[in-house]
């Protein structure tokens, strides 16, 4: 027998395993970490399988077993294979996702004494064996509503029949989806199995985390990148040893080696944090579906605003679907008033607050109720413009305007982090006649405090929550009633469940509608629906006000009516006409270089080669990417449309091999892209 070994650091461009002879006294298994020599160097390798006949005649031996622990199992190898193939990435990169967090990528030849050999991740606890005879503490449940019961029955039946089924749980905000997850997981635990619960972002879902912790206490761990490496390693070990049976985390938690995995839940499956933004650029939903098939277990996708793709699959019958149409206790969804901001301008009201929103804020404040003001920052400009030459100050490295932060008198690039002092004169013509269009959340904050000087205001945006824990602190203060108004970006749309919030104001609803992205309407609809769901969740009735310049847009009309289905129908029609997902699958290829001509030419030649291996009408572009320059690199992109992603990937690989590219050109393959910018 020979071992099939994948190198931890692939020699440039070579993405395949090599065969090594196994010395007699060496006990190897899939997942063993070994030392091998390759060419003239020595490197870490991982055993991914065994073969009887090696590829080549002269086979080198494995030099050493570096660690008695297994870093992954056979299922992980198959999973990594799938991820690498599907997302056009290196196999080792995909395999790394299945290894303990912080696994070293290079052998620094700081070898420990044999006696003291421990897994790199720290203590390896003794096998605890099957913990099924042992009692697991589970907190008290609510008695399910009839709708929740229907959802649970569907999930239980898939669990019982070991069915690889995707179940779409479509329930309005506050309809009791989280309670369904909790009870489904409890059932899985009773069967002696484990579960993975994915959330878009841990810090944004404090209440869900709290409820899971309450219910499952010691049998649960959190796994996400906000934790220290040490804590992640401890959590991972608890999963390996079987001490933890429930993993709650962000997309990477999907790869945790949960023993007897019985169920995967994805909350708010449409969120784009579920798509990795580095290679392998995997989509957690697609990977979860693979695991569901691999292990014959159900996958539950829950949302008030499912992605168009998922809802389409449910309509088609590919997914089982179940609906929670009402909020718990029949609490009504809040009425939504749409305010046409063009009318405000006509009455010479140039404030960011319409008269209507202003008086609603006044009312809520006088009743000592709380208010959330939401500002959609995607595509929203906060910029510096010269009134003489018209120049907008841009980032020197990216083709986006710099945002102006008034408090700190500085300009910041939201793409690359570039910072500069706010200029006193125009950098282009030296005129002093420059205007700062400071807007966004800080402008709203200023206007609200000018009009309502007594109101206590909290602001959350990516700036204020940079420090870890800051979001929780702000959120906690708001929940305890230490502020009257919470002003925020995307960050306030999720998770917040504050009883005293009766008014939600959307200050600018349509800033994201005009982005050059086929999902612009969908994103806007989802955001509006989610933020509207923050109002009136408990006894006090709520109200939502949406300010917009496009009151006739179907995404806004549907969100105002809490009408997912009519939005879906309209959007489905548009996608079909334009031939976009779910009616095809996409691969976006971005080519970049510090020299514009190079990027353009590389894109042209790759696109020509693509046209030779697939139909011309499948290849869109090349074109300048909407963000034409990023971190000093010029960017071009190509979009490939296909009915069969595996075939498309094969063709792309072939075309790529046929294209000779300069070393200075960087290529990104993004299969099922979420970001079109
Ligand atoms: P969602 O996840 O759909 O937003 P939640 O599961 O958070 O909804 O439920 C909304 C609220 O109703 C929560 O405060 C939750 O504790 C409560 N709740 C959920 N299910 C029930 C039930 N069956 N009976 C009583 N209260 C419930
Ligand atoms: Zn920049
Ligand atoms: Zn100027």
Short mmCIF file of N, CA and C and ligand atoms in Angstrom, two decimals, residues 386 388-391 426 428-431, ligand 3:
data_model
loop_
_atom_site.label_atom_id
_atom_site.label_comp_id
_atom_site.label_asym_id
_atom_site.label_seq_id
_atom_site.Cartn_x
_atom_site.Cartn_y
_atom_site.Cartn_z
N UNK A 386 -16.03 69.49 -4.92
CA UNK A 386 -15.60 70.87 -5.14
C UNK A 386 -16.68 71.60 -5.92
N UNK A 388 -16.35 74.39 -7.45
CA UNK A 388 -15.82 75.10 -8.61
C UNK A 388 -15.54 74.16 -9.77
N UNK A 389 -14.82 73.05 -9.50
CA UNK A 389 -14.48 72.16 -10.61
C UNK A 389 -15.33 70.90 -10.63
N UNK A 390 -16.17 70.70 -9.61
CA UNK A 390 -17.08 69.56 -9.62
C UNK A 390 -16.44 68.24 -9.24
N UNK A 391 -15.17 68.29 -8.88
CA UNK A 391 -14.45 67.05 -8.57
C UNK A 391 -14.93 66.44 -7.24
N UNK A 426 -9.69 72.11 -2.52
CA UNK A 426 -9.88 71.04 -3.50
C UNK A 426 -8.54 70.51 -3.97
N UNK A 428 -7.90 69.12 -6.57
CA UNK A 428 -7.79 69.26 -8.02
C UNK A 428 -7.47 70.69 -8.44
N UNK A 429 -8.26 71.68 -7.94
CA UNK A 429 -8.09 73.06 -8.41
C UNK A 429 -7.73 74.03 -7.29
N UNK A 430 -7.49 73.52 -6.10
CA UNK A 430 -7.08 74.32 -4.95
C UNK A 430 -8.16 75.30 -4.47
N UNK A 431 -9.36 75.22 -5.02
CA UNK A 431 -10.41 76.12 -4.56
C UNK A 431 -10.78 75.78 -3.12
ZN1 LIG B 3 -11.85 71.94 -7.49
#
